[in-house]
Coordinates of C-alpha atoms in Angstrom, one line a residue:
X1 CA 0.3 0.2 0.4
X2 CA 1.4 3.4 -0.9
X3 CA 2.5 5.9 1.8
X4 CA 3.2 9.0 0.5
X5 CA 5.6 11.5 2.0
X6 CA 4.5 15.1 3.0
X7 CA 3.3 17.6 0.3
X8 CA 5.6 20.7 0.4
X9 CA 3.3 24.4 -0.1
X10 CA 3.9 25.0 -3.8
X11 CA 3.6 29.2 -4.5
X12 CA 2.6 30.9 -7.7
X13 CA 6.2 30.9 -8.6
X14 CA 7.1 27.1 -8.6
X15 CA 4.0 26.8 -10.7
X16 CA 5.2 28.5 -13.7
X17 CA 8.6 27.4 -13.3
X18 CA 7.7 23.6 -14.0
X19 CA 4.8 25.2 -16.7
X20 CA 1.9 24.2 -14.6
X21 CA -0.9 25.9 -15.8
X22 CA -1.9 28.8 -13.5
X23 CA -5.1 29.2 -11.3
X24 CA -6.1 32.2 -13.2
X25 CA -5.5 31.3 -16.5
X26 CA -7.7 27.6 -15.3
X27 CA -10.5 30.0 -14.4
X28 CA -10.2 31.3 -18.2
X29 CA -10.5 28.4 -20.2
X30 CA -13.3 27.1 -17.9
X31 CA -15.5 30.4 -19.1
X32 CA -13.6 30.1 -22.7
X33 CA -15.2 26.4 -22.6
X34 CA -18.1 26.9 -20.8
X35 CA -20.8 27.8 -24.2
X36 CA -19.6 24.1 -25.5
X37 CA -18.5 21.4 -22.9
X38 CA -20.9 20.5 -19.9
X39 CA -19.7 20.8 -16.1
X40 CA -19.7 17.2 -15.8
X41 CA -21.5 16.2 -12.1
X42 CA -19.8 15.1 -8.8
X43 CA -21.3 11.7 -8.2
X44 CA -21.6 9.6 -4.8
X45 CA -22.6 5.8 -4.4
X46 CA -23.7 4.4 -0.6
X47 CA -23.0 1.2 -1.9
X48 CA -19.0 2.0 -3.2
X49 CA -18.8 4.2 0.0
X50 CA -19.5 0.5 2.4
X51 CA -17.2 -1.8 -0.2
X52 CA -14.1 0.4 0.0
X53 CA -14.8 2.1 4.0
X54 CA -14.7 6.0 2.4
X55 CA -16.7 8.0 1.0
X56 CA -15.8 8.0 -2.9
X57 CA -17.3 11.3 -5.1
X58 CA -17.0 10.3 -8.9
X59 CA -16.6 13.7 -11.5
X60 CA -18.4 11.6 -14.2
X61 CA -16.6 13.0 -17.4
X62 CA -18.3 10.0 -19.5
X63 CA -20.8 12.4 -19.4
X64 CA -18.6 15.4 -21.3
X65 CA -19.0 16.0 -25.4
X66 CA -17.3 13.8 -27.1
X67 CA -17.3 11.2 -24.2
X68 CA -14.4 12.3 -22.3
X69 CA -12.6 15.4 -20.5
X70 CA -10.5 14.9 -23.8
X71 CA -13.3 17.5 -24.9
X72 CA -12.1 20.0 -22.6
X73 CA -8.5 20.5 -23.9
X74 CA -9.3 20.4 -27.5
X75 CA -11.7 22.7 -27.0
X76 CA -9.2 25.5 -25.0
X77 CA -6.8 24.7 -28.1
X78 CA -9.2 25.4 -31.0
X79 CA -10.7 28.6 -29.7
X80 CA -7.6 30.2 -29.4
X81 CA -6.6 29.4 -32.9
X82 CA -6.4 32.5 -35.6
X83 CA -8.6 32.8 -38.6
X84 CA -5.9 31.9 -40.9
X85 CA -5.2 28.9 -38.8
X86 CA -8.3 28.3 -38.7
X87 CA -9.4 27.9 -42.6
X88 CA -5.5 25.8 -42.5
X89 CA -7.3 23.0 -40.4
X90 CA -5.8 20.8 -38.0
X91 CA -3.9 17.3 -37.9
X92 CA -4.2 15.5 -34.4
X93 CA -2.9 11.9 -33.2
X94 CA -4.8 10.0 -30.5
X95 CA -5.6 6.2 -29.7
X96 CA -9.6 7.7 -29.6
X97 CA -10.8 10.3 -27.3
X98 CA -8.2 12.7 -28.3
X99 CA -9.2 12.1 -32.0
X100 CA -13.1 12.4 -30.8
X101 CA -12.9 15.4 -29.2
X102 CA -10.8 17.2 -32.0
X103 CA -13.0 16.2 -35.4
X104 CA -16.6 17.3 -32.4
X105 CA -14.6 20.6 -31.9
X106 CA -13.7 21.2 -35.3
X107 CA -17.1 20.0 -36.2
X108 CA -18.4 23.0 -33.9
X109 CA -15.9 25.3 -35.4
X110 CA -16.5 24.1 -38.8
X111 CA -12.5 23.6 -39.3
X112 CA -11.2 20.6 -41.8
X113 CA -9.2 18.1 -39.0
X114 CA -7.4 14.9 -40.4
X115 CA -6.8 12.7 -37.6
X116 CA -4.2 10.2 -37.0
X117 CA -5.4 6.7 -35.5
X118 CA -3.8 3.7 -34.7
X119 CA -5.3 0.8 -37.0
X120 CA -6.5 -0.9 -33.7
X121 CA -8.0 1.6 -31.8
X122 CA -11.5 0.5 -30.7
X123 CA -13.7 0.8 -33.6
X124 CA -16.5 3.0 -32.0
X125 CA -13.8 6.0 -31.7
X126 CA -12.8 5.3 -35.2
X127 CA -15.9 5.4 -36.7
X128 CA -16.6 8.2 -34.4
X129 CA -14.3 10.8 -36.2
X130 CA -15.4 9.8 -39.4
X131 CA -19.0 10.5 -38.4
X132 CA -18.1 14.3 -37.3
X133 CA -16.4 15.0 -40.5
X134 CA -12.5 14.5 -39.8
X135 CA -10.7 12.5 -42.0
X136 CA -9.1 9.3 -40.1
X137 CA -5.7 8.0 -41.5
X138 CA -5.2 4.8 -39.9
X139 CA -1.3 3.5 -39.1
X140 CA 0.4 1.3 -37.4
X141 CA 1.7 1.7 -34.0
X142 CA 4.1 -0.8 -34.0
X143 CA 6.1 0.2 -37.5
X144 CA 4.9 3.5 -37.8
X145 CA 6.0 6.6 -36.1
X146 CA 2.3 9.0 -36.4
X147 CA 4.0 12.5 -34.8
X148 CA 6.4 12.0 -38.5
X149 CA 3.2 11.5 -40.7
X150 CA 1.4 14.3 -38.6
X151 CA 4.3 16.7 -39.2
X152 CA 4.3 15.5 -42.8
X153 CA 0.5 16.5 -43.9
X154 CA 0.9 19.7 -41.5
X155 CA 4.0 20.3 -43.8
X156 CA 2.1 19.8 -46.8
X157 CA -1.6 22.1 -46.1
X158 CA 0.2 24.5 -43.3
X159 CA -2.2 22.3 -41.2
X160 CA -1.9 23.4 -37.3
X161 CA -0.5 20.0 -34.9
X162 CA -3.0 19.6 -32.1
X163 CA -1.3 16.7 -29.8
X164 CA -2.9 15.2 -27.4
X165 CA -1.2 16.0 -24.3
X166 CA 2.0 18.1 -24.6
X167 CA 0.3 21.4 -25.4
X168 CA -0.2 24.1 -23.1
X169 CA -3.5 24.6 -24.6
X170 CA -4.6 21.0 -24.0
X171 CA -3.6 20.9 -20.4
X172 CA -5.1 24.5 -19.0
X173 CA -8.3 22.9 -20.7
X174 CA -8.2 19.9 -19.0
X175 CA -7.2 21.4 -15.9
X176 CA -11.3 22.4 -15.6
X177 CA -11.6 18.7 -13.9
X178 CA -9.9 19.6 -11.6
X179 CA -11.7 23.2 -10.8
X180 CA -14.6 21.8 -11.2
X181 CA -14.2 19.2 -8.7
X182 CA -13.0 21.5 -6.1
X183 CA -15.1 23.4 -6.5
X184 CA -18.3 21.4 -6.6
X185 CA -16.7 19.8 -3.5
X186 CA -16.8 23.4 -1.5
X187 CA -20.6 23.7 -2.7
X188 CA -21.3 20.1 -0.7
X189 CA -19.0 21.5 2.1
X190 CA -17.4 18.8 1.6
X191 CA -12.7 19.0 2.2
X192 CA -11.1 16.2 -0.1
X193 CA -8.2 14.4 0.7
X194 CA -7.0 12.9 -2.3
X195 CA -7.3 13.0 -6.0
X196 CA -7.5 10.8 -8.8
X197 CA -7.2 10.9 -12.2
X198 CA -5.8 8.5 -15.3
X199 CA -2.7 8.6 -16.6
X200 CA -1.1 7.9 -20.2
X201 CA 0.9 10.9 -21.5
X202 CA -0.2 13.2 -18.2
X203 CA -2.4 16.0 -19.8
X204 CA -4.9 15.0 -17.6
X205 CA -3.5 14.3 -14.5
X206 CA -1.3 17.4 -14.2
X207 CA -4.0 19.6 -15.2
X208 CA -6.0 18.3 -12.4
X209 CA -2.9 18.7 -10.2
X210 CA -2.3 22.5 -11.2
X211 CA -6.2 23.2 -10.7
X212 CA -6.0 21.0 -7.1
X213 CA -3.2 22.0 -5.5
X214 CA -3.6 25.7 -6.2
X215 CA -7.0 25.3 -4.8
X216 CA -6.7 22.9 -2.0
X217 CA -2.8 22.3 -1.0
X218 CA -3.4 20.4 1.4
X219 CA -5.5 17.8 -1.3
X220 CA -3.3 14.8 -2.6
X221 CA -3.5 13.9 -6.2
X222 CA -2.1 10.6 -7.8
X223 CA -2.1 9.1 -11.2
X224 CA -3.2 6.2 -12.4
X225 CA -1.8 4.0 -14.9
X226 CA -2.4 0.1 -15.9
X227 CA 0.6 -1.8 -14.5
X228 CA 1.8 -2.3 -18.4
X229 CA 2.0 0.9 -18.9
X230 CA 3.4 2.4 -15.8
X231 CA 5.8 4.6 -17.2
X232 CA 4.9 8.0 -14.9
X233 CA 5.4 5.8 -11.6
X234 CA 9.0 4.2 -12.7
X235 CA 9.3 7.4 -13.5
X236 CA 8.3 9.6 -10.7
X237 CA 10.7 6.6 -9.1
X238 CA 14.3 6.8 -11.1
X239 CA 13.4 11.1 -11.4
X240 CA 14.1 10.9 -14.9
X241 CA 11.0 9.8 -18.4
X242 CA 11.3 6.2 -18.0
X243 CA 9.7 4.0 -21.3
X244 CA 7.1 0.9 -21.8
X245 CA 8.7 -2.2 -23.7
X246 CA 7.2 -1.7 -27.5
X247 CA 5.3 -5.2 -26.6
X248 CA 3.7 -3.6 -23.5
X249 CA -0.5 -4.3 -23.9
X250 CA -3.5 -3.9 -22.1
X251 CA -7.1 -3.2 -22.0
X252 CA -6.7 0.3 -21.6
X253 CA -6.5 1.7 -24.9
X254 CA -6.4 4.8 -23.8
X255 CA -3.4 5.1 -21.6
X256 CA -0.8 3.5 -24.0
X257 CA 2.1 5.9 -24.4
X258 CA 5.8 5.0 -25.0
X259 CA 6.7 7.7 -22.1
X260 CA 5.8 10.5 -20.0
X261 CA 4.9 13.7 -21.8
X262 CA 7.8 16.2 -21.9
X263 CA 5.8 18.8 -21.0
X264 CA 3.8 17.0 -18.2
X265 CA 6.1 15.3 -17.1
X266 CA 7.5 17.9 -14.8
X267 CA 4.2 19.3 -13.5
X268 CA 3.2 15.7 -12.6
X269 CA 6.9 15.1 -11.2
X270 CA 6.5 18.5 -8.9
X271 CA 2.6 17.9 -8.0
X272 CA 1.2 14.5 -7.9
X273 CA 1.9 12.3 -4.7
X274 CA 2.0 9.2 -6.4
X275 CA 0.8 7.5 -9.1
X276 CA -0.8 3.9 -8.9
X277 CA -1.0 0.5 -11.3
X278 CA -3.9 -1.6 -12.0
X279 CA -4.2 -5.0 -13.5
X280 CA -6.4 -5.6 -16.4
X281 CA -8.3 -8.0 -14.1
X282 CA -8.9 -5.0 -11.7
X283 CA -9.9 -2.7 -14.1
X284 CA -12.5 -5.0 -16.1
X285 CA -14.0 -5.3 -11.7
X286 CA -14.4 -1.2 -11.4
X287 CA -16.2 -1.1 -14.7
X288 CA -18.3 -3.9 -13.5
X289 CA -19.0 -1.5 -10.5
X290 CA -19.2 1.2 -11.8
X291 CA -22.3 0.0 -14.4
X292 CA -23.7 -1.7 -11.4
X293 CA -23.6 1.0 -9.0
X294 CA -23.9 4.2 -10.8
X295 CA -25.2 2.9 -14.0
X296 CA -22.4 4.5 -16.2
X297 CA -20.9 3.3 -18.9
X298 CA -16.6 3.3 -18.0
X299 CA -14.5 2.6 -20.9
X300 CA -10.9 0.5 -19.4
X301 CA -8.8 3.8 -19.2
X302 CA -12.0 5.5 -17.7
X303 CA -12.1 3.2 -14.6
X304 CA -8.4 2.8 -13.5
X305 CA -9.1 5.1 -10.5
X306 CA -11.7 3.3 -9.4
X307 CA -9.6 0.3 -9.6
X308 CA -7.5 1.8 -7.6
X309 CA -9.8 2.2 -4.8
X310 CA -11.5 -0.6 -4.9
X311 CA -8.2 -2.4 -4.8
X312 CA -6.8 -0.7 -2.2
X313 CA -4.0 0.8 -3.6
X314 CA -3.4 3.7 -1.3
X315 CA -4.2 4.5 2.4
X316 CA -8.1 5.7 1.9
X317 CA -9.8 4.4 5.3
X318 CA -12.2 7.3 6.6
X319 CA -11.2 9.8 3.7
X320 CA -13.2 11.5 1.2
X321 CA -11.4 10.8 -2.2
X322 CA -12.8 12.0 -5.7
X323 CA -12.0 9.8 -8.7
X324 CA -12.5 11.4 -12.2
X325 CA -14.0 8.7 -14.4
X326 CA -12.3 10.1 -17.3
X327 CA -13.9 8.2 -20.6
X328 CA -17.4 6.0 -21.9
X329 CA -16.1 5.7 -25.6
X330 CA -15.9 1.9 -25.5
X331 CA -16.6 -0.9 -27.8
X332 CA -20.3 -2.3 -27.2
X333 CA -18.8 -5.9 -27.4
X334 CA -15.9 -5.4 -25.5
X335 CA -18.2 -3.9 -22.5
X336 CA -20.6 -6.6 -22.9
X337 CA -17.5 -9.2 -22.4
X338 CA -16.5 -7.4 -19.5
X339 CA -20.2 -7.0 -17.4
X340 CA -20.9 -10.8 -18.6
X341 CA -17.6 -12.9 -18.5

């Protein structure tokens, strides 16, 4: 069970030095995206509280536009494009949720979007991006470099590259999840002991940590990763970015990256209390619990925070915890196989 060292109080200058978005920038992003994004509810289940021995609140980003938190960062980024950049279009690369988010926002703002997606991405995500009017270019994640392909397309067309996490506007947009979580908890008279958020490249948890640590310095923020893709956990231990092996596999398709983001890692190293890892079986159990007790469809990558709570990955007895359910875009057949194994 994870035991974290005492947290250090942070100044506004410290946030700036590590490249974390300021609370003013996060508040501005929340106002900017408000006409488009949903302020998702903070839910609670007495049954899950009883299972865990804690009070667990769930930030239901499965109910967000495009089905995940990714809509926030995509919206914040595309709304700040110039008229010329909007006319040239955007290029994004994604295993799915960023693709859905970018294509949804691009449709809303009448911007042409080209999305690079791995050929083994869930069909619901590939088809969803196409339904939104995006041009989808599939690639082999084992043999092709998505960033090189994206750079080639952008060079030929003049389109703006919108990465999934290593972008300050994206990180700031995702930080609105943390802002809303703390605000909703406070409105209910609740002080949060910890917040858990999924991690792939680290944009969500870095943004959440930036907001939470600014508004509630004593609250601990943890990343949660698949056991086979725990690059942040290993990087925090070593103090430098570590890579995942190329043959790593997980059912969490949304949380598969080679290494931590260049912009997000310094933020996460400074602000997080730690990173927890969960197995695929623990994730499947969490998906079933979310469906049974919250009546929500949560994709594997979106369920890792709940999986960590249910598996007792850290000491939460008697504490109040917020868990981000980060996405709900899962193929029907896959979800049915989890719910009825």
